[in-house]
Tab-separated table of C-alpha atoms and ligand atoms in Angstrom:
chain	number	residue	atom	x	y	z
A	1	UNK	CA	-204.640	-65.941	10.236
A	2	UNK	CA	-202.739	-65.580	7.081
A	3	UNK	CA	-199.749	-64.738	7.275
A	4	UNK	CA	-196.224	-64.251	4.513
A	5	UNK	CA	-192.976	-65.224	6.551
A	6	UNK	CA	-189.293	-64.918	4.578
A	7	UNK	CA	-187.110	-66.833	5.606
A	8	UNK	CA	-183.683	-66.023	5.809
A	9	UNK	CA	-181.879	-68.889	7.232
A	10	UNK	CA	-177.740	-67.543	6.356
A	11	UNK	CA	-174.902	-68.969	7.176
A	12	UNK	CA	-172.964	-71.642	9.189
A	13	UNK	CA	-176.017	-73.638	11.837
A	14	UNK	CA	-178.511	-71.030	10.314
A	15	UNK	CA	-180.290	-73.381	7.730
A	16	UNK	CA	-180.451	-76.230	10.181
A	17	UNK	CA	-182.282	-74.556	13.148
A	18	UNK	CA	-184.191	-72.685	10.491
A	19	UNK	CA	-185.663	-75.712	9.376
A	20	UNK	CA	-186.527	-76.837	12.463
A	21	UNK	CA	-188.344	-73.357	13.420
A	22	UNK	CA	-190.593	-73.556	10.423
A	23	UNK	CA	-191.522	-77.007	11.467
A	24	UNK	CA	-192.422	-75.349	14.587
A	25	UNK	CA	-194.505	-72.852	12.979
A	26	UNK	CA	-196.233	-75.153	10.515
A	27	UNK	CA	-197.522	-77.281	13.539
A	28	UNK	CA	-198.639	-74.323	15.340
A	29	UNK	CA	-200.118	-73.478	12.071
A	30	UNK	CA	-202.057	-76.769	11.398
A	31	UNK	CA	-202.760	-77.212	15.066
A	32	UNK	CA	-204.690	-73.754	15.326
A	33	UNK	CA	-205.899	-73.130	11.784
A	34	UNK	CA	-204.049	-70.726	10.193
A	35	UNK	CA	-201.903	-70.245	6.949
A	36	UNK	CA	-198.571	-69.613	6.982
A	37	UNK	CA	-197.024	-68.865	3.531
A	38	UNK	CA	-192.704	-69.133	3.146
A	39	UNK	CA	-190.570	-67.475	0.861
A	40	UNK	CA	-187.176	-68.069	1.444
A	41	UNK	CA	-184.204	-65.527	0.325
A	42	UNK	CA	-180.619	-65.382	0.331
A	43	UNK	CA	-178.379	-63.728	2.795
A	44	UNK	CA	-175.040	-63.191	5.012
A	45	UNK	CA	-171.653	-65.596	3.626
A	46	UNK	CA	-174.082	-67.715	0.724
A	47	UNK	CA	-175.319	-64.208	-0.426
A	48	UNK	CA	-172.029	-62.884	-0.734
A	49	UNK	CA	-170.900	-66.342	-2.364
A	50	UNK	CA	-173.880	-65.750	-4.765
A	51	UNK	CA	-174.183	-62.760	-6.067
A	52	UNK	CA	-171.256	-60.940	-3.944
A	53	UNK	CA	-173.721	-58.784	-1.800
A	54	UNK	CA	-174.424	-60.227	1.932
A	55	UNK	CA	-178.195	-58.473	1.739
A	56	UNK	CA	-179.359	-58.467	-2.060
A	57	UNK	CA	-182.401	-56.454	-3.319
A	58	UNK	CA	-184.170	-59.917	-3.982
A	59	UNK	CA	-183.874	-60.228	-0.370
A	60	UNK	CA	-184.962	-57.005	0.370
A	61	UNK	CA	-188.030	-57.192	-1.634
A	62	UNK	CA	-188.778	-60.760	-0.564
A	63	UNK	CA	-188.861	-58.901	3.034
A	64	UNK	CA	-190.457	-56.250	2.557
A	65	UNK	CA	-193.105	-58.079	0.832
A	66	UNK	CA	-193.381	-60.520	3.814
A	67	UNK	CA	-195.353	-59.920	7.376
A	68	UNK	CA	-192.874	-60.871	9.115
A	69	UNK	CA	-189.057	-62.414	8.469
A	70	UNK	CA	-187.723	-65.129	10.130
A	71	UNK	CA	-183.890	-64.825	10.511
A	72	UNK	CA	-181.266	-67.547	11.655
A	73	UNK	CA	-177.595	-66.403	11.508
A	74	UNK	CA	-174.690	-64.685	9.379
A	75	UNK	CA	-170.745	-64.847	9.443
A	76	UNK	CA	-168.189	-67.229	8.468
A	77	UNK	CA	-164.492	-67.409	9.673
A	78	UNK	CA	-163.016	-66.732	6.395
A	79	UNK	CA	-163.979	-63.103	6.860
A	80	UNK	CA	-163.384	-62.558	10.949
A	81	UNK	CA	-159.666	-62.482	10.088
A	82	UNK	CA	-159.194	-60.435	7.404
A	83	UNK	CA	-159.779	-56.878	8.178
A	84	UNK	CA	-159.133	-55.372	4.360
A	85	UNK	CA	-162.218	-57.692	3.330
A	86	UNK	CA	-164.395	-55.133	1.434
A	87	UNK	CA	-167.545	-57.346	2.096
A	88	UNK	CA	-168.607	-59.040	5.166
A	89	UNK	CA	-171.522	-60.901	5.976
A	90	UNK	CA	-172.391	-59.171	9.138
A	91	UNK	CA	-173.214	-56.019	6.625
A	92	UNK	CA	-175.811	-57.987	5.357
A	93	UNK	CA	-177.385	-57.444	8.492
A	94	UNK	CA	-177.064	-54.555	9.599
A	95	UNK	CA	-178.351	-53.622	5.852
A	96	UNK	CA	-181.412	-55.757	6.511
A	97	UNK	CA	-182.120	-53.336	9.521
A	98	UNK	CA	-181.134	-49.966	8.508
A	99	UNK	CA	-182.951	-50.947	4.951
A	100	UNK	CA	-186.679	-52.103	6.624
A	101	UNK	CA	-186.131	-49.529	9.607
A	102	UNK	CA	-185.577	-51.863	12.746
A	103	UNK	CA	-184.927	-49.423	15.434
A	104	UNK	CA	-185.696	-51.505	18.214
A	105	UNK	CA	-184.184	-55.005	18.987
A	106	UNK	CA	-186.685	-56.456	21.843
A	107	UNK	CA	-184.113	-59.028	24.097
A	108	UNK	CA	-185.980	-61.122	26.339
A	109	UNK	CA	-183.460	-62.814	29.211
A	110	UNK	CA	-185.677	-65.695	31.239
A	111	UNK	CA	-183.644	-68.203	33.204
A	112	UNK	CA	-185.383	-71.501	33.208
A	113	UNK	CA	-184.967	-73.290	36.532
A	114	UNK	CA	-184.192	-76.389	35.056
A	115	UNK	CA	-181.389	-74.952	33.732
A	116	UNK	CA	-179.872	-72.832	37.125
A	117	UNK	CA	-177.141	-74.823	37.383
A	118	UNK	CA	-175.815	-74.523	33.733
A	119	UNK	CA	-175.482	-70.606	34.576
A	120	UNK	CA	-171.941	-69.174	35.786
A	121	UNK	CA	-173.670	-67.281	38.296
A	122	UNK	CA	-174.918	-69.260	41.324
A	123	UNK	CA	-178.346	-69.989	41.631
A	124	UNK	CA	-179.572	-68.249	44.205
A	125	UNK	CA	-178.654	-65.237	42.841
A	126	UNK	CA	-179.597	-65.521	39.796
A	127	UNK	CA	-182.908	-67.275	40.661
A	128	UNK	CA	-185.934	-65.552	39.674
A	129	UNK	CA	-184.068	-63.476	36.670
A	130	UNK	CA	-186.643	-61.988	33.992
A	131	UNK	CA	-185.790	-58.826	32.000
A	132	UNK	CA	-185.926	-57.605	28.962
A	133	UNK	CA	-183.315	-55.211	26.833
A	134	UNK	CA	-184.540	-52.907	24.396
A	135	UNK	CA	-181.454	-52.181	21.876
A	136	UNK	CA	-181.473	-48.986	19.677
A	137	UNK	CA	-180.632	-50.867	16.168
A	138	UNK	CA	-180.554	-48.092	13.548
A	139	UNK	CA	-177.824	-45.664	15.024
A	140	UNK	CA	-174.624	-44.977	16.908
A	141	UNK	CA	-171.436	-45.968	16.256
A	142	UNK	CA	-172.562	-48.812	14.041
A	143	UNK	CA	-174.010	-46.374	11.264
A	144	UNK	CA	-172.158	-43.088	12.046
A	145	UNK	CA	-169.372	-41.541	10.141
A	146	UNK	CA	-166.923	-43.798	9.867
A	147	UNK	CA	-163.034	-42.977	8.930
A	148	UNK	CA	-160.044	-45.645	8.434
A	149	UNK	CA	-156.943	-45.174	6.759
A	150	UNK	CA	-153.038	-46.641	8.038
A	151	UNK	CA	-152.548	-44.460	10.598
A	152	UNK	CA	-156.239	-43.021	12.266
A	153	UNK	CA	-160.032	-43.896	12.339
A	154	UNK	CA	-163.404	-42.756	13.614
A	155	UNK	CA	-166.627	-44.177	14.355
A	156	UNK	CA	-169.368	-41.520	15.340
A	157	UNK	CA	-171.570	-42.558	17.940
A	158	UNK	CA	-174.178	-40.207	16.041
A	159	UNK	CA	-177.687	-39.686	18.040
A	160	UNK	CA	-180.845	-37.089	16.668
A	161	UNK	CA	-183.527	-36.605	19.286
A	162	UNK	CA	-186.238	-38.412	17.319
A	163	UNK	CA	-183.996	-41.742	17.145
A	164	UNK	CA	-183.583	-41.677	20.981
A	165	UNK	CA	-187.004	-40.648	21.522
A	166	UNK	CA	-188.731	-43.140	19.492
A	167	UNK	CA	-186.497	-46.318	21.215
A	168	UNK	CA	-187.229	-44.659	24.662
A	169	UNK	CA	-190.740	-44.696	24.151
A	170	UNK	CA	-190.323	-48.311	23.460
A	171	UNK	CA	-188.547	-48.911	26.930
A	172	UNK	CA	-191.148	-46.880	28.661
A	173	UNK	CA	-193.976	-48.513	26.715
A	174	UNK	CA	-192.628	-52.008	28.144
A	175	UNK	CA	-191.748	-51.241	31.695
A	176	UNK	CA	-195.755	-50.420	31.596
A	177	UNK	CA	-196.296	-53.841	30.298
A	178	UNK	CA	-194.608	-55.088	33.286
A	179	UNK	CA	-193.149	-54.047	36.448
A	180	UNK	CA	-192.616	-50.692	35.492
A	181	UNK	CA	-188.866	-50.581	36.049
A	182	UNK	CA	-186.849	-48.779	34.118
A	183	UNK	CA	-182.915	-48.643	33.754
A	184	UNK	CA	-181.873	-46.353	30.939
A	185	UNK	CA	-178.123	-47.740	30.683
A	186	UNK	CA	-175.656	-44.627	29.505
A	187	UNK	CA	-171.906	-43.302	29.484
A	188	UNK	CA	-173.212	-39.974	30.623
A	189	UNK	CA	-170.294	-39.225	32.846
A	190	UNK	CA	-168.350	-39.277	29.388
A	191	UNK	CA	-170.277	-39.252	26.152
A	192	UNK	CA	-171.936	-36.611	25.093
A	193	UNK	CA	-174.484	-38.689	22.948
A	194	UNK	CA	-175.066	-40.707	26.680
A	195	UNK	CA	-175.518	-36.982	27.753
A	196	UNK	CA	-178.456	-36.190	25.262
A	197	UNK	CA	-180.299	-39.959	26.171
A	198	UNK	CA	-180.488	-38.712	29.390
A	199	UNK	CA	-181.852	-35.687	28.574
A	200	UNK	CA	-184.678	-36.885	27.039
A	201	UNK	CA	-185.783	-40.122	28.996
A	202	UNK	CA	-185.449	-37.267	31.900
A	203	UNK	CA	-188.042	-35.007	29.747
A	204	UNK	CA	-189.910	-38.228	28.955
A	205	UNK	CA	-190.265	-39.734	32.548
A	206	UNK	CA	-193.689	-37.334	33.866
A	207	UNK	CA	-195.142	-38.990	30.547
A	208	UNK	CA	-194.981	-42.113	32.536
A	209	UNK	CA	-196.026	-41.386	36.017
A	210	UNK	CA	-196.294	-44.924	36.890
A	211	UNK	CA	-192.835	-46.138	35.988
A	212	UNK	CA	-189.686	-46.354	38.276
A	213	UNK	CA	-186.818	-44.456	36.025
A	214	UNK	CA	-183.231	-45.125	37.275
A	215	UNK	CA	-180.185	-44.137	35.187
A	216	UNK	CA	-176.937	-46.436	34.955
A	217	UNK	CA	-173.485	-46.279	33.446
A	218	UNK	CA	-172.736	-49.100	31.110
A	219	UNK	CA	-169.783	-49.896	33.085
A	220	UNK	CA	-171.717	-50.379	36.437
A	221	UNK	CA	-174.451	-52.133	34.293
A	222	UNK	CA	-172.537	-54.695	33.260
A	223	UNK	CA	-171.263	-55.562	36.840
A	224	UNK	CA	-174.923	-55.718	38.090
A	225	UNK	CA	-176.063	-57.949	35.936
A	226	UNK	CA	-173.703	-60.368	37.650
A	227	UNK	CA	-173.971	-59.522	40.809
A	228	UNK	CA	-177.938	-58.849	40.821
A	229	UNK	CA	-179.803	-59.715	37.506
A	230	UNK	CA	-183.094	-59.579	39.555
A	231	UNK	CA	-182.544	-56.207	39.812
A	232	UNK	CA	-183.527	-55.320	36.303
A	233	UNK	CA	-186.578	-55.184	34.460
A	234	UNK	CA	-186.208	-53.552	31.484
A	235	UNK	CA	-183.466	-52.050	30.338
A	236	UNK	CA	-183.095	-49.956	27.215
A	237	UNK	CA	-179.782	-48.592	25.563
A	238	UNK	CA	-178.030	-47.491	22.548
A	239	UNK	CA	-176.837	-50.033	19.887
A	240	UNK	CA	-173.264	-50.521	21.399
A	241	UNK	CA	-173.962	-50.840	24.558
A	242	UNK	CA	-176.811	-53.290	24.128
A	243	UNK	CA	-174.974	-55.602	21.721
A	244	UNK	CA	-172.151	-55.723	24.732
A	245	UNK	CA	-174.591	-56.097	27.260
A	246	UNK	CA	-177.254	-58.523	25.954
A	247	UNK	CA	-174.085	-61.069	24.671
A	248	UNK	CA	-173.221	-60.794	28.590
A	249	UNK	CA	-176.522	-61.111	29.819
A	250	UNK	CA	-177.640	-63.845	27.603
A	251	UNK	CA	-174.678	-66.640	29.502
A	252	UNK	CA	-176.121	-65.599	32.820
A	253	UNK	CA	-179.185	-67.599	31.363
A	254	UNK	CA	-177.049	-71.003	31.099
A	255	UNK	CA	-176.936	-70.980	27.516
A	256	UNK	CA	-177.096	-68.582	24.266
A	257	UNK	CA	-178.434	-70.711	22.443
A	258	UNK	CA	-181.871	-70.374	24.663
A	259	UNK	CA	-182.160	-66.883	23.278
A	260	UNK	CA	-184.835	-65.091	20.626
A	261	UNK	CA	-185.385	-61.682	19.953
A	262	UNK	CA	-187.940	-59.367	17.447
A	263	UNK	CA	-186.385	-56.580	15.889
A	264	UNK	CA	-189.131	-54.076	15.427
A	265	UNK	CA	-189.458	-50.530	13.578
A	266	UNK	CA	-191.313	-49.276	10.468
A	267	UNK	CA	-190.830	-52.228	8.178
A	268	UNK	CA	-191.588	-55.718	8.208
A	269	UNK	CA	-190.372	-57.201	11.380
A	270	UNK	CA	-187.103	-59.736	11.821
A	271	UNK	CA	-187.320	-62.845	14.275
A	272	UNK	CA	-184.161	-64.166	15.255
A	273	UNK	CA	-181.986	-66.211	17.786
A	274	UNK	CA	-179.300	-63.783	19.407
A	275	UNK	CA	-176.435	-66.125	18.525
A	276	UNK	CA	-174.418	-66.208	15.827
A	277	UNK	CA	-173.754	-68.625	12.991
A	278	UNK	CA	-171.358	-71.564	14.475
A	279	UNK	CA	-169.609	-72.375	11.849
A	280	UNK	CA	-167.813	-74.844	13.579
A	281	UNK	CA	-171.037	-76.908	14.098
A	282	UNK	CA	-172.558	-76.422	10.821
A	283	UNK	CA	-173.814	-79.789	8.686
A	284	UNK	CA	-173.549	-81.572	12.370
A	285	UNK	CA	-176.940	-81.242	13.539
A	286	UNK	CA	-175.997	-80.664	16.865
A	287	UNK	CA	-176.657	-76.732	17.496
A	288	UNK	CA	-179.589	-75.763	19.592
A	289	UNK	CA	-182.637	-75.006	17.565
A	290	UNK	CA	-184.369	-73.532	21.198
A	291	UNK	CA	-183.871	-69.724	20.611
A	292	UNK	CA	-184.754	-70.186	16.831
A	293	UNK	CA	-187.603	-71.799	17.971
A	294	UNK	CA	-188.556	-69.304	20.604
A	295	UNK	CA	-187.825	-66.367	17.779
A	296	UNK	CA	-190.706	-68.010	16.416
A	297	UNK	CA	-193.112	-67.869	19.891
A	298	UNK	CA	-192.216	-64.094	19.382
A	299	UNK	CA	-193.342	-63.525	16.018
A	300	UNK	CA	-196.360	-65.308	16.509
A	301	UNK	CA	-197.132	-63.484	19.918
A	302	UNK	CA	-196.250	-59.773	17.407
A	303	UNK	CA	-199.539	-61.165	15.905
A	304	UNK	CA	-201.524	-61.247	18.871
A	305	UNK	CA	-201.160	-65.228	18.398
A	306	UNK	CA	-200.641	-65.277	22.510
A	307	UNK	CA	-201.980	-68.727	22.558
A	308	UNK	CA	-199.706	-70.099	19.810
A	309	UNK	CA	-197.229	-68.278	21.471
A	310	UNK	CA	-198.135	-69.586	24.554
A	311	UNK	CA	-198.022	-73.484	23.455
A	312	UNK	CA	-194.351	-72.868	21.842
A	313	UNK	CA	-193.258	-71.789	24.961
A	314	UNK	CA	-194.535	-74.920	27.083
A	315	UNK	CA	-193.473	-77.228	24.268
A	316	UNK	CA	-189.435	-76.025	25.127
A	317	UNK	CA	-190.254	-75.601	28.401
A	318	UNK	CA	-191.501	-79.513	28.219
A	319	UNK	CA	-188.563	-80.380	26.265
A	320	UNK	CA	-185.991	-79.532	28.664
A	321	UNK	CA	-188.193	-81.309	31.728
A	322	UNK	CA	-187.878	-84.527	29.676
A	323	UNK	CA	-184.509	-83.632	28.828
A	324	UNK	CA	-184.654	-83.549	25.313
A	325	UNK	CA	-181.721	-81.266	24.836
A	326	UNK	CA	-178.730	-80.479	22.445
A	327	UNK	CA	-175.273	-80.843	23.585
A	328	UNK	CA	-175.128	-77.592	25.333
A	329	UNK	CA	-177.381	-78.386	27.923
A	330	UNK	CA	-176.867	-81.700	28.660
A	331	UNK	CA	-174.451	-81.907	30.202
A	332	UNK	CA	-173.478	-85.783	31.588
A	333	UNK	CA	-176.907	-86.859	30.387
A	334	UNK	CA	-177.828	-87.972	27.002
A	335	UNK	CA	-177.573	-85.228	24.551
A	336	UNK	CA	-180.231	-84.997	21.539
A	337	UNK	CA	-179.536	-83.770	18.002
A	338	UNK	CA	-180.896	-80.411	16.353
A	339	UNK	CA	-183.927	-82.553	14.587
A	340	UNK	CA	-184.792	-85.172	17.402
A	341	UNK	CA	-185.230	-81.911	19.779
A	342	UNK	CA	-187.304	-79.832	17.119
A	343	UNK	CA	-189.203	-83.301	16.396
A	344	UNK	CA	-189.950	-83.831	19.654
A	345	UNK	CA	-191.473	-79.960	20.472
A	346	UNK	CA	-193.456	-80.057	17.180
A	347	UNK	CA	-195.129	-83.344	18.207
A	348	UNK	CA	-196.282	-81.940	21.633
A	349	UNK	CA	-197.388	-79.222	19.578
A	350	UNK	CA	-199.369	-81.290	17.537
A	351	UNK	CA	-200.775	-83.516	20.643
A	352	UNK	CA	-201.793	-80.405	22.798
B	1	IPM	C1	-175.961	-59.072	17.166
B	1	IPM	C2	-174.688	-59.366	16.417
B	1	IPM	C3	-174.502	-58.318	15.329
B	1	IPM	C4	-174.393	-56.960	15.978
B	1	IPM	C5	-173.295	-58.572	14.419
B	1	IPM	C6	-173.330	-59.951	13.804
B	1	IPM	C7	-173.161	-57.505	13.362
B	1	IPM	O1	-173.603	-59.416	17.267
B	1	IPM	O2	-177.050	-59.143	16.563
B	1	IPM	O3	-175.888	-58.785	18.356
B	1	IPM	O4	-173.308	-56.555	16.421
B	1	IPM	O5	-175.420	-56.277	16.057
B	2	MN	MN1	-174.073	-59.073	19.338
């Protein structure tokens, strides 16, 4: 297969672990015979450095003329604390999704039993964990009216029937893909927007005979998935809620830096790892390239690569067996840089 990847690799770790996940995808590419072509493009804090806009229309162009973009991380501290900045990094972001029409952030949480005891949870609760969170990207509060001045402000958590109805399709579609559970997470004893979700996934649910529809507030939500994370098996929400929820349920898995994610709509889809840029750890070669890596298991499985997708997967799952690990996961052991542990997963690649 053929395929055009940008790469937008950002800010702070994000050009380290991106380097390492296009490693990755090169020796998946050699190994199976296909062609990956990379164009990479500017974005986030370096974008704004640039050219003074975190999501250019190079950038834009460069991903909409890709297949598929692989993503690594914006932000950097010199705008977290200054709340008259008129630019921010994390705008280039949210531009990137509004702009290629990424409604629907796919979050995959898998605990790996090697790494049960890394969790804050114990492990017999959390043993046996696998669910996924469908996001809503493209609305609520983050793109609503907005209104700031000295003394008031707004943000509209602003929902239209086809916005909700397209990202609940989405849920349904993958609770039918696997255990047919699904929690549709809401503020509906409150919200009004919560109000109309609930609406329609009730008008949606005969449409889906087969699937187990339960409705939860967010608040209760984010107590059971501590207290019972086996409990869910999809979950899909608005864009608030899931950013809260996903950062919470990504620790349960022992680390964040385990997690990838597709963000999927009408344009050209974005692979990333859920965490952020770590500025604090940038140039040390010590971040964990795993969910950058595993962004890239997702993209190729988008392409009905399964097998590709499949042999990432083991290759991490290997890596952490033979303890090849960052810092983060460790613990007393010996801990491996960014490049020995992306060195080490390509070469099983290449020797499968
Ligand atoms: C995420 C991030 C972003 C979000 C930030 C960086 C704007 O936290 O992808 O979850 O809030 O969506
Ligand atoms: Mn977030």
């Amino acid at each position: 297969m053929n395929l055009a990847i940008a790469i937008l690799a950002g800010d702070g770790i994000g050009p380290e672990i991106s380097k390492v996940g296009v490693n990755v995808l090169n020796t998946v590419a050699k190994r199976f015979g296909h062609e990956f072509v990379y164009t990479e493009a500017i974005c986030g804090a370096s974008a704004i450095d640039a050219v003074g806009n975190p999501f250019p229309p190079q950038t834009l162009a460069v991903c909409q003329n890709a297949d598929a973009v692989f993503f690594s991380a914006v932000g950097h501290p010199k705008f977290d604390n200054d709340p008259t900045a008129k630019v921010r990094p994390e705008q280039g972001l949210l531009a990137m999704r509004k702009q290629l029409g990424l409604f629907a952030n796919v979050r995959p949480i898998e605990c790996f039993d090697k790494l049960l005891d890394k969790s804050p949870i114990k492990a017999e609760i959390l043993k046996g964990s696998d669910f996924i969170c469908i996001r809503e990207l493209t609305g609520g509060m983050y793109f609503g009216e907005k209104y700031q001045d000295d003394n008031t402000a707004y943000d509209t958590n602003y929902y239209t029937r086809p916005e909700i109805e397209r990202i609940l399709k989405v849920g349904f579609e993958y609770a039918m893909q696997r255990k047919k559970h699904l929690t549709v997470v809401d503020k509906a004893n409150v919200l009004a927007s919560s109000r109309l979700w609930r609406q329609i996934a009730q008008e949606m649910e005969p449409m889906y005979p087969e699937v187990t529809v339960d409705y939860m507030y967010v608040d209760n939500a984010a107590m059971r998935l501590i207290l019972s994370p086996t409990f869910f098996d999809v979950i899909v929400t608005e864009n608030t809620f899931g950013d809260i929820l996903t950062d919470e349920a990504s620790v349960i898995s022992g680390s964040m830096g385990l997690l990838p994610s597709a963000s999927v709509g009408t344009g050209t889809p974005v692979f990333e790892p859920i965490h952020g840029s770590w500025p604090e750890a940038a140039g040390k070669n010590i971040a964990n390239p795993l969910a950058q890596i595993l962004s890239g298991a997702m993209l190729l499985e988008h392409f009905g690569l399964k097998e590709e997708g499949a042999t990432v997967r083991k290759a991490v799952q290997a890596s952490m067996d033979a303890g090849i690990v960052t810092a983060d996961l460790a613990g007393d052991a010996q801990a491996y840089s960014t490049t020995q542990v992306g060195e080490w997963i390509a070469s099983y690649i290449a020797n499968q």
